[in-house]
Amino acid sequence: MIGRALVASVLALHLSAAPALAQAPVKCNPKRASPAIAESWAQRRLNVQRVWPLTMGQGVTVAVIDSGVDETHPQIHLAGKADLTNTTYRDCVGHGTAVAGIIAGQPRSDVPFYGVAPGVRLLSIKQSNDTSGDVSVLAKAIRAAADENADVINVSIEAQDQPDLKAAVNYALGRDIVIVAAAGNQQKDDGSSSPSYPAAYDGVLAVGSATPDGGRSTFSNPNAVAVLGPGQDISSTWTGKGYQSKLEGTSYAAPYVAGVAALVRARFPNLDQVRVRRRIMLTADGASGKGTGAGMVNPFLAVTMLLPSEQVAVAAPVPPPLPASAIRKAVPPDSRSMEVATAVAAGGLSLTAVVMAFWMIVPMGRKRGWRPGSRPAQTGATRGSGAN
């Protein structure tokens, strides 16, 4: 508890220099929470508990940039918090508390709800008192999360493209941070949609909403989607120490993927943010139509699947060459020894020839009684002796 308090105070101090914002009095009246919760289809579908024997996200820091987080909730433990609205740390919407619970809700035996990666260090950076907020404040929040050494940043917010927002995203990516963002919900009456930011920026893992059958929710923005996460009929923690059901939106799909990103970073600490995103996409369940990206995120495969190309990429470096003193120099040839060896070999061949000759001649001599051989007698007519 002392460690968490220290981290929280450091984070608050780091952000205290942010300029004050002119704010109207905040009405803090979130939707009433339910004291009970039922197990959602999302938990059954992802079944992240299969991954927990390998990792629960320990050692990974996840920053939630949202409407704040109710740290009094019994299933949420914050390691740090900051308020960029200059109002209060309190979550007056419930949205940030739900996102935080999906990522890191602590398991309890009496509640059928838990987060994807309950072992992570969770940071709350409040950037709004509603579900949108000022884009410039969002950019500051991303930079603040990067400066606090977050490994994963969850942004369940839709915004417009602005230079300071893009610069903040590039700043975080340059610090090797995985940014997971909601792809956005279609809001136009004619069904058309436009990209939402920061999800549509290069390098950001954009998440669309999935239905229980793995398809894309009708409200989910089809632009720039990398993967899907459960985002329809969702249950999660809520401000007021309770729970909320029937939640929907890509903003609730994103934290499922952010939790998986945390599990991957904990399991494979040597992977950079590019390869973490690549692993999540390559291990997803497969596309099923427009706006589905690589399909539903798959926590088990993301943490366990062997990717040959990745093994090559993260192979151990080639060892340095041995020092010159460790290599024995070649001995120069000894000409005298070579001459002696040649003479000995020649003598051996000569002796062998003598022995072979002796072995053949002696038996032949004994057979003739050591007498010289005689010419054989001629037989038949001689040349020119024909009859007249």
Short mmCIF file of C-alpha atoms in Angstrom, two decimals:
data_model
loop_
_atom_site.label_atom_id
_atom_site.label_comp_id
_atom_site.label_asym_id
_atom_site.label_seq_id
_atom_site.Cartn_x
_atom_site.Cartn_y
_atom_site.Cartn_z
CA MET A 1 0.00 0.00 0.00
CA ILE A 2 2.88 2.40 0.73
CA GLY A 3 4.32 1.77 -2.74
CA ARG A 4 1.00 2.51 -4.43
CA ALA A 5 0.54 5.72 -2.45
CA LEU A 6 4.02 6.87 -3.38
CA VAL A 7 3.47 6.19 -7.08
CA ALA A 8 0.13 7.99 -6.93
CA SER A 9 1.64 11.06 -5.31
CA VAL A 10 4.50 11.15 -7.80
CA LEU A 11 2.08 10.95 -10.74
CA ALA A 12 -0.13 13.67 -9.31
CA LEU A 13 2.92 15.88 -8.67
CA HIS A 14 4.21 15.34 -12.21
CA LEU A 15 0.97 16.57 -13.68
CA SER A 16 0.29 19.37 -11.22
CA ALA A 17 2.07 21.83 -13.51
CA ALA A 18 -0.64 21.47 -16.16
CA PRO A 19 -2.35 24.82 -16.79
CA ALA A 20 -5.70 25.31 -15.14
CA LEU A 21 -8.73 24.90 -17.36
CA ALA A 22 -11.83 27.05 -17.11
CA GLN A 23 -14.46 24.58 -16.00
CA ALA A 24 -18.14 24.96 -15.27
CA PRO A 25 -19.32 23.29 -12.07
CA VAL A 26 -19.27 19.54 -12.65
CA LYS A 27 -22.45 17.58 -12.11
CA CYS A 28 -21.30 14.30 -10.72
CA ASN A 29 -24.35 12.12 -11.11
CA PRO A 30 -23.39 8.85 -12.80
CA LYS A 31 -25.91 6.19 -13.63
CA ARG A 32 -26.77 4.12 -10.59
CA ALA A 33 -24.75 0.91 -10.25
CA SER A 34 -26.16 -2.54 -9.60
CA PRO A 35 -24.86 -4.41 -6.54
CA ALA A 36 -24.69 -7.70 -8.44
CA ILE A 37 -23.37 -8.88 -11.78
CA ALA A 38 -23.77 -11.98 -13.94
CA GLU A 39 -21.00 -13.59 -15.97
CA SER A 40 -20.90 -12.07 -19.42
CA TRP A 41 -20.47 -13.86 -22.74
CA ALA A 42 -17.22 -11.94 -23.22
CA GLN A 43 -15.58 -13.70 -20.29
CA ARG A 44 -16.72 -17.09 -21.49
CA ARG A 45 -15.59 -16.38 -25.05
CA LEU A 46 -12.11 -15.09 -24.22
CA ASN A 47 -11.56 -17.37 -21.20
CA VAL A 48 -8.47 -15.47 -20.08
CA GLN A 49 -8.07 -17.63 -16.99
CA ARG A 50 -6.39 -20.22 -19.23
CA VAL A 51 -3.57 -17.72 -19.66
CA TRP A 52 -3.10 -16.82 -16.01
CA PRO A 53 -0.84 -19.79 -15.14
CA LEU A 54 1.61 -18.19 -17.61
CA THR A 55 1.01 -14.52 -16.82
CA MET A 56 -1.51 -12.16 -15.29
CA GLY A 57 0.28 -9.09 -16.57
CA GLN A 58 2.73 -8.64 -13.71
CA GLY A 59 5.38 -6.01 -14.31
CA VAL A 60 3.38 -4.19 -16.99
CA THR A 61 1.97 -0.69 -16.50
CA VAL A 62 -1.33 0.17 -18.19
CA ALA A 63 -2.61 3.74 -18.35
CA VAL A 64 -6.35 4.35 -18.70
CA ILE A 65 -7.05 7.75 -20.26
CA ASP A 66 -10.72 8.34 -19.59
CA SER A 67 -13.26 9.94 -17.26
CA GLY A 68 -11.39 8.87 -14.13
CA VAL A 69 -11.62 5.65 -12.12
CA ASP A 70 -13.51 4.94 -8.91
CA GLU A 71 -10.65 3.61 -6.80
CA THR A 72 -13.03 2.78 -3.96
CA HIS A 73 -14.37 -0.13 -5.97
CA PRO A 74 -13.32 -3.38 -4.26
CA GLN A 75 -12.10 -4.92 -7.53
CA ILE A 76 -9.97 -2.00 -8.69
CA HIS A 77 -6.48 -1.23 -7.39
CA LEU A 78 -4.78 1.89 -8.73
CA ALA A 79 -1.01 2.37 -8.73
CA GLY A 80 -1.32 6.04 -9.65
CA LYS A 81 -3.78 8.70 -10.75
CA ALA A 82 -3.91 12.16 -12.28
CA ASP A 83 -6.61 14.71 -13.07
CA LEU A 84 -6.11 16.92 -16.12
CA THR A 85 -9.57 18.48 -15.78
CA ASN A 86 -8.67 20.33 -12.58
CA THR A 87 -11.93 19.18 -11.04
CA THR A 88 -11.64 15.97 -9.01
CA TYR A 89 -10.28 12.45 -9.44
CA ARG A 90 -13.82 11.12 -9.16
CA ASP A 91 -15.38 9.31 -12.11
CA CYS A 92 -18.59 11.22 -12.66
CA VAL A 93 -19.59 9.14 -15.69
CA GLY A 94 -18.76 5.53 -14.86
CA HIS A 95 -17.11 5.00 -18.23
CA GLY A 96 -13.50 5.05 -17.00
CA THR A 97 -14.31 2.72 -14.12
CA ALA A 98 -15.86 0.21 -16.52
CA VAL A 99 -12.82 0.38 -18.82
CA ALA A 100 -10.45 -0.08 -15.88
CA GLY A 101 -12.41 -3.08 -14.64
CA ILE A 102 -12.28 -4.82 -18.03
CA ILE A 103 -8.52 -4.40 -18.12
CA ALA A 104 -7.54 -5.17 -14.53
CA GLY A 105 -10.54 -6.07 -12.38
CA GLN A 106 -9.31 -8.19 -9.45
CA PRO A 107 -10.82 -11.71 -9.27
CA ARG A 108 -13.04 -12.49 -6.30
CA SER A 109 -14.61 -15.77 -5.31
CA ASP A 110 -18.00 -14.17 -4.67
CA VAL A 111 -18.24 -12.19 -7.94
CA PRO A 112 -18.36 -13.72 -11.45
CA PHE A 113 -16.36 -10.86 -12.93
CA TYR A 114 -12.64 -10.27 -13.42
CA GLY A 115 -10.37 -8.29 -15.68
CA VAL A 116 -8.19 -9.60 -18.49
CA ALA A 117 -4.88 -8.81 -16.79
CA PRO A 118 -5.40 -8.30 -13.05
CA GLY A 119 -1.66 -8.34 -12.35
CA VAL A 120 -0.86 -5.06 -14.09
CA ARG A 121 0.00 -1.71 -12.52
CA LEU A 122 -2.99 0.47 -13.33
CA LEU A 123 -2.77 4.23 -13.84
CA SER A 124 -5.81 6.50 -14.18
CA ILE A 125 -5.41 9.73 -16.12
CA LYS A 126 -8.63 11.71 -16.09
CA GLN A 127 -9.00 13.86 -19.18
CA SER A 128 -12.73 14.58 -19.19
CA ASN A 129 -15.93 14.56 -17.19
CA ASP A 130 -17.83 13.00 -20.08
CA THR A 131 -17.09 10.48 -22.80
CA SER A 132 -15.38 12.92 -25.16
CA GLY A 133 -13.37 15.88 -23.88
CA ASP A 134 -10.96 18.40 -25.35
CA VAL A 135 -8.55 16.98 -27.95
CA SER A 136 -5.67 19.06 -26.63
CA VAL A 137 -6.20 17.63 -23.16
CA LEU A 138 -6.28 14.14 -24.64
CA ALA A 139 -2.92 14.83 -26.29
CA LYS A 140 -1.50 15.97 -22.93
CA ALA A 141 -2.86 12.84 -21.28
CA ILE A 142 -1.10 10.59 -23.80
CA ARG A 143 2.18 12.41 -23.24
CA ALA A 144 1.71 12.19 -19.48
CA ALA A 145 1.13 8.43 -19.68
CA ALA A 146 4.26 8.07 -21.80
CA ASP A 147 6.31 10.09 -19.32
CA GLU A 148 5.07 7.80 -16.53
CA ASN A 149 6.60 4.85 -18.43
CA ALA A 150 3.34 3.15 -19.33
CA ASP A 151 3.76 -0.03 -21.38
CA VAL A 152 0.18 0.06 -22.71
CA ILE A 153 -2.16 3.03 -23.09
CA ASN A 154 -5.91 2.54 -23.50
CA VAL A 155 -7.81 5.35 -25.22
CA SER A 156 -11.55 4.64 -25.35
CA ILE A 157 -12.25 8.06 -26.82
CA GLU A 158 -13.17 9.33 -30.29
CA ALA A 159 -11.56 12.56 -31.42
CA GLN A 160 -10.74 14.55 -34.53
CA ASP A 161 -7.36 14.57 -36.22
CA GLN A 162 -5.20 17.36 -34.81
CA PRO A 163 -1.45 17.98 -35.05
CA ASP A 164 -0.90 17.97 -31.29
CA LEU A 165 -2.79 14.69 -30.93
CA LYS A 166 -0.78 13.05 -33.70
CA ALA A 167 2.45 14.37 -32.19
CA ALA A 168 1.50 12.93 -28.79
CA VAL A 169 0.79 9.54 -30.35
CA ASN A 170 4.13 9.56 -32.17
CA TYR A 171 5.83 10.57 -28.93
CA ALA A 172 4.36 7.56 -27.11
CA LEU A 173 5.11 5.16 -29.96
CA GLY A 174 8.68 6.42 -29.98
CA ARG A 175 8.91 5.40 -26.32
CA ASP A 176 7.89 1.84 -27.30
CA ILE A 177 4.35 2.02 -25.90
CA VAL A 178 1.45 0.00 -27.26
CA ILE A 179 -1.49 2.36 -27.87
CA VAL A 180 -4.89 0.67 -28.03
CA ALA A 181 -7.80 2.86 -29.12
CA ALA A 182 -11.50 2.46 -29.85
CA ALA A 183 -12.26 2.56 -33.58
CA GLY A 184 -15.39 4.58 -32.79
CA ASN A 185 -19.12 4.20 -33.21
CA GLN A 186 -21.09 5.20 -36.31
CA GLN A 187 -23.05 8.31 -35.53
CA LYS A 188 -24.32 9.48 -38.93
CA ASP A 189 -27.96 8.80 -39.81
CA ASP A 190 -27.11 7.61 -43.30
CA GLY A 191 -24.87 4.85 -41.94
CA SER A 192 -21.69 6.39 -43.32
CA SER A 193 -18.68 6.86 -41.09
CA SER A 194 -15.39 8.67 -40.97
CA PRO A 195 -12.15 7.67 -39.23
CA SER A 196 -11.85 8.29 -35.52
CA TYR A 197 -8.64 9.37 -33.88
CA PRO A 198 -6.26 8.38 -32.38
CA ALA A 199 -7.40 4.93 -33.59
CA ALA A 200 -6.87 5.79 -37.26
CA TYR A 201 -3.24 6.90 -36.81
CA ASP A 202 -0.51 4.59 -38.07
CA GLY A 203 0.95 2.52 -35.25
CA VAL A 204 -2.22 2.53 -33.11
CA LEU A 205 -4.04 -0.75 -32.50
CA ALA A 206 -7.59 0.18 -33.51
CA VAL A 207 -10.34 -1.99 -32.01
CA GLY A 208 -13.85 -2.56 -33.32
CA SER A 209 -16.80 -4.02 -31.44
CA ALA A 210 -17.73 -7.70 -31.77
CA THR A 211 -21.02 -9.49 -31.17
CA PRO A 212 -21.20 -12.81 -29.30
CA ASP A 213 -20.91 -14.71 -32.60
CA GLY A 214 -17.67 -12.90 -33.47
CA GLY A 215 -19.10 -10.59 -36.12
CA ARG A 216 -18.88 -6.81 -36.18
CA SER A 217 -21.52 -4.89 -34.25
CA THR A 218 -23.71 -2.79 -36.51
CA PHE A 219 -22.71 0.40 -34.67
CA SER A 220 -18.96 -0.30 -34.90
CA ASN A 221 -17.02 2.04 -37.18
CA PRO A 222 -15.49 -0.12 -39.96
CA ASN A 223 -12.59 2.27 -40.62
CA ALA A 224 -9.00 1.35 -39.75
CA VAL A 225 -9.95 -1.67 -37.60
CA ALA A 226 -7.06 -3.96 -36.64
CA VAL A 227 -8.90 -6.46 -34.42
CA LEU A 228 -12.23 -6.88 -32.66
CA GLY A 229 -12.99 -7.10 -28.98
CA PRO A 230 -16.27 -7.83 -27.18
CA GLY A 231 -18.23 -4.56 -27.26
CA GLN A 232 -21.89 -5.45 -27.16
CA ASP A 233 -23.96 -6.47 -24.13
CA ILE A 234 -20.94 -6.04 -21.84
CA SER A 235 -20.81 -6.08 -18.05
CA SER A 236 -18.16 -4.38 -15.92
CA THR A 237 -17.36 -2.47 -12.76
CA TRP A 238 -19.07 0.88 -12.23
CA THR A 239 -18.64 3.92 -10.05
CA GLY A 240 -20.43 3.58 -6.74
CA LYS A 241 -18.76 0.25 -5.87
CA GLY A 242 -21.15 -1.68 -8.09
CA TYR A 243 -21.58 -2.97 -11.63
CA GLN A 244 -23.27 -2.13 -14.88
CA SER A 245 -24.63 -4.42 -17.60
CA LYS A 246 -25.86 -4.00 -21.17
CA LEU A 247 -22.92 -1.76 -22.02
CA GLU A 248 -22.04 -1.36 -25.68
CA GLY A 249 -19.54 0.50 -27.82
CA THR A 250 -16.05 0.19 -29.21
CA SER A 251 -14.89 2.00 -26.08
CA TYR A 252 -15.60 -1.22 -24.16
CA ALA A 253 -14.02 -3.41 -26.83
CA ALA A 254 -10.70 -1.57 -26.66
CA PRO A 255 -9.88 -2.46 -23.02
CA TYR A 256 -10.25 -6.17 -23.74
CA VAL A 257 -7.51 -5.81 -26.35
CA ALA A 258 -5.46 -3.54 -24.08
CA GLY A 259 -5.56 -6.27 -21.45
CA VAL A 260 -4.34 -8.82 -23.98
CA ALA A 261 -1.55 -6.45 -25.00
CA ALA A 262 -0.50 -6.31 -21.33
CA LEU A 263 -0.45 -10.11 -21.13
CA VAL A 264 1.71 -10.30 -24.26
CA ARG A 265 4.14 -7.67 -22.96
CA ALA A 266 4.46 -9.54 -19.68
CA ARG A 267 4.99 -12.90 -21.39
CA PHE A 268 7.37 -11.58 -24.07
CA PRO A 269 9.20 -8.61 -22.50
CA ASN A 270 11.69 -8.45 -25.39
CA LEU A 271 9.02 -7.67 -28.00
CA ASP A 272 8.73 -4.04 -29.01
CA GLN A 273 5.36 -2.36 -29.51
CA VAL A 274 5.34 -3.15 -33.24
CA ARG A 275 5.74 -6.88 -32.67
CA VAL A 276 3.22 -6.88 -29.81
CA ARG A 277 0.61 -5.43 -32.17
CA ARG A 278 1.64 -7.86 -34.89
CA ARG A 279 1.33 -10.85 -32.54
CA ILE A 280 -2.16 -9.82 -31.43
CA MET A 281 -3.31 -9.50 -35.04
CA LEU A 282 -1.70 -12.73 -36.26
CA THR A 283 -3.27 -14.76 -33.45
CA ALA A 284 -6.80 -13.32 -33.75
CA ASP A 285 -9.67 -15.60 -34.77
CA GLY A 286 -9.88 -14.42 -38.37
CA ALA A 287 -11.81 -11.80 -40.28
CA SER A 288 -15.52 -12.18 -40.95
CA GLY A 289 -16.43 -9.21 -43.11
CA LYS A 290 -15.78 -5.52 -43.56
CA GLY A 291 -14.47 -3.65 -40.57
CA THR A 292 -13.40 -6.75 -38.65
CA GLY A 293 -9.66 -6.51 -39.20
CA ALA A 294 -7.99 -9.75 -38.16
CA GLY A 295 -11.10 -10.82 -36.22
CA MET A 296 -11.80 -11.39 -32.56
CA VAL A 297 -8.79 -11.11 -30.28
CA ASN A 298 -7.62 -14.47 -28.89
CA PRO A 299 -5.78 -14.12 -25.54
CA PHE A 300 -4.64 -17.74 -25.33
CA LEU A 301 -3.07 -17.83 -28.79
CA ALA A 302 -1.62 -14.36 -28.34
CA VAL A 303 0.34 -15.57 -25.32
CA THR A 304 1.18 -19.13 -26.38
CA MET A 305 1.42 -19.36 -30.17
CA LEU A 306 4.86 -19.90 -31.68
CA LEU A 307 5.53 -17.49 -34.54
CA PRO A 308 8.58 -18.68 -36.52
CA SER A 309 9.32 -15.28 -38.02
CA GLU A 310 9.20 -13.75 -34.56
CA GLN A 311 11.65 -16.33 -33.24
CA VAL A 312 14.12 -15.28 -35.91
CA ALA A 313 13.57 -11.64 -35.09
CA VAL A 314 14.19 -12.09 -31.39
CA ALA A 315 16.99 -14.66 -31.65
CA ALA A 316 20.00 -14.22 -29.43
CA PRO A 317 22.69 -11.98 -30.91
CA VAL A 318 25.67 -13.56 -32.64
CA PRO A 319 28.49 -14.02 -30.09
CA PRO A 320 31.58 -11.87 -30.60
CA PRO A 321 34.63 -13.46 -32.26
CA LEU A 322 37.15 -15.19 -30.05
CA PRO A 323 40.24 -13.15 -29.10
CA ALA A 324 43.45 -13.81 -31.03
CA SER A 325 45.01 -15.36 -27.93
CA ALA A 326 42.33 -18.07 -27.88
CA ILE A 327 43.24 -19.34 -31.36
CA ARG A 328 46.35 -21.55 -31.61
CA LYS A 329 48.65 -20.54 -34.42
CA ALA A 330 49.49 -23.11 -37.12
CA VAL A 331 52.92 -24.79 -36.69
CA PRO A 332 55.22 -24.26 -39.74
CA PRO A 333 56.12 -27.47 -41.65
CA ASP A 334 59.31 -29.34 -40.54
CA SER A 335 61.21 -30.04 -43.81
CA ARG A 336 63.79 -32.28 -42.10
CA SER A 337 61.09 -34.50 -40.65
CA MET A 338 59.39 -34.71 -44.05
CA GLU A 339 62.68 -35.84 -45.72
CA VAL A 340 63.25 -38.50 -43.11
CA ALA A 341 59.68 -39.73 -43.44
CA THR A 342 60.01 -39.92 -47.22
CA ALA A 343 63.28 -41.93 -46.98
CA VAL A 344 61.76 -44.35 -44.50
CA ALA A 345 58.74 -44.83 -46.72
CA ALA A 346 60.95 -45.53 -49.78
CA GLY A 347 63.07 -48.01 -47.85
CA GLY A 348 59.97 -49.79 -46.66
CA LEU A 349 58.70 -50.15 -50.22
CA SER A 350 62.07 -51.56 -51.41
CA LEU A 351 62.19 -54.10 -48.63
CA THR A 352 58.66 -55.15 -49.44
CA ALA A 353 59.65 -55.75 -53.08
CA VAL A 354 62.63 -57.92 -52.06
CA VAL A 355 60.51 -59.99 -49.75
CA MET A 356 57.89 -60.53 -52.43
CA ALA A 357 60.52 -61.58 -54.97
CA PHE A 358 62.13 -63.98 -52.53
CA TRP A 359 58.72 -65.44 -51.70
CA MET A 360 58.09 -66.22 -55.41
CA ILE A 361 61.57 -67.34 -56.60
CA VAL A 362 62.55 -69.75 -53.81
CA PRO A 363 59.62 -72.17 -54.33
CA MET A 364 60.27 -72.26 -58.10
CA GLY A 365 63.98 -73.08 -57.58
CA ARG A 366 63.20 -75.88 -55.20
CA LYS A 367 60.76 -77.39 -57.66
CA ARG A 368 63.46 -77.66 -60.41
CA GLY A 369 66.13 -78.82 -58.01
CA TRP A 370 67.87 -75.54 -58.60
CA ARG A 371 68.63 -76.63 -62.27
CA PRO A 372 68.51 -74.08 -65.04
CA GLY A 373 65.45 -74.38 -67.21
CA SER A 374 65.68 -76.09 -70.74
CA ARG A 375 64.08 -75.08 -74.00
CA PRO A 376 61.12 -77.23 -74.99
CA ALA A 377 61.67 -79.72 -77.97
CA GLN A 378 60.30 -78.67 -81.35
CA THR A 379 57.48 -80.78 -82.77
CA GLY A 380 56.04 -81.14 -86.28
CA ALA A 381 57.57 -80.04 -89.66
CA THR A 382 60.20 -77.40 -89.78
CA ARG A 383 60.07 -74.39 -92.04
CA GLY A 384 61.00 -75.41 -95.69
CA SER A 385 60.86 -79.21 -95.12
CA GLY A 386 57.88 -79.90 -97.31
CA ALA A 387 57.99 -83.02 -99.68
CA ASN A 388 59.19 -82.67 -103.26
#
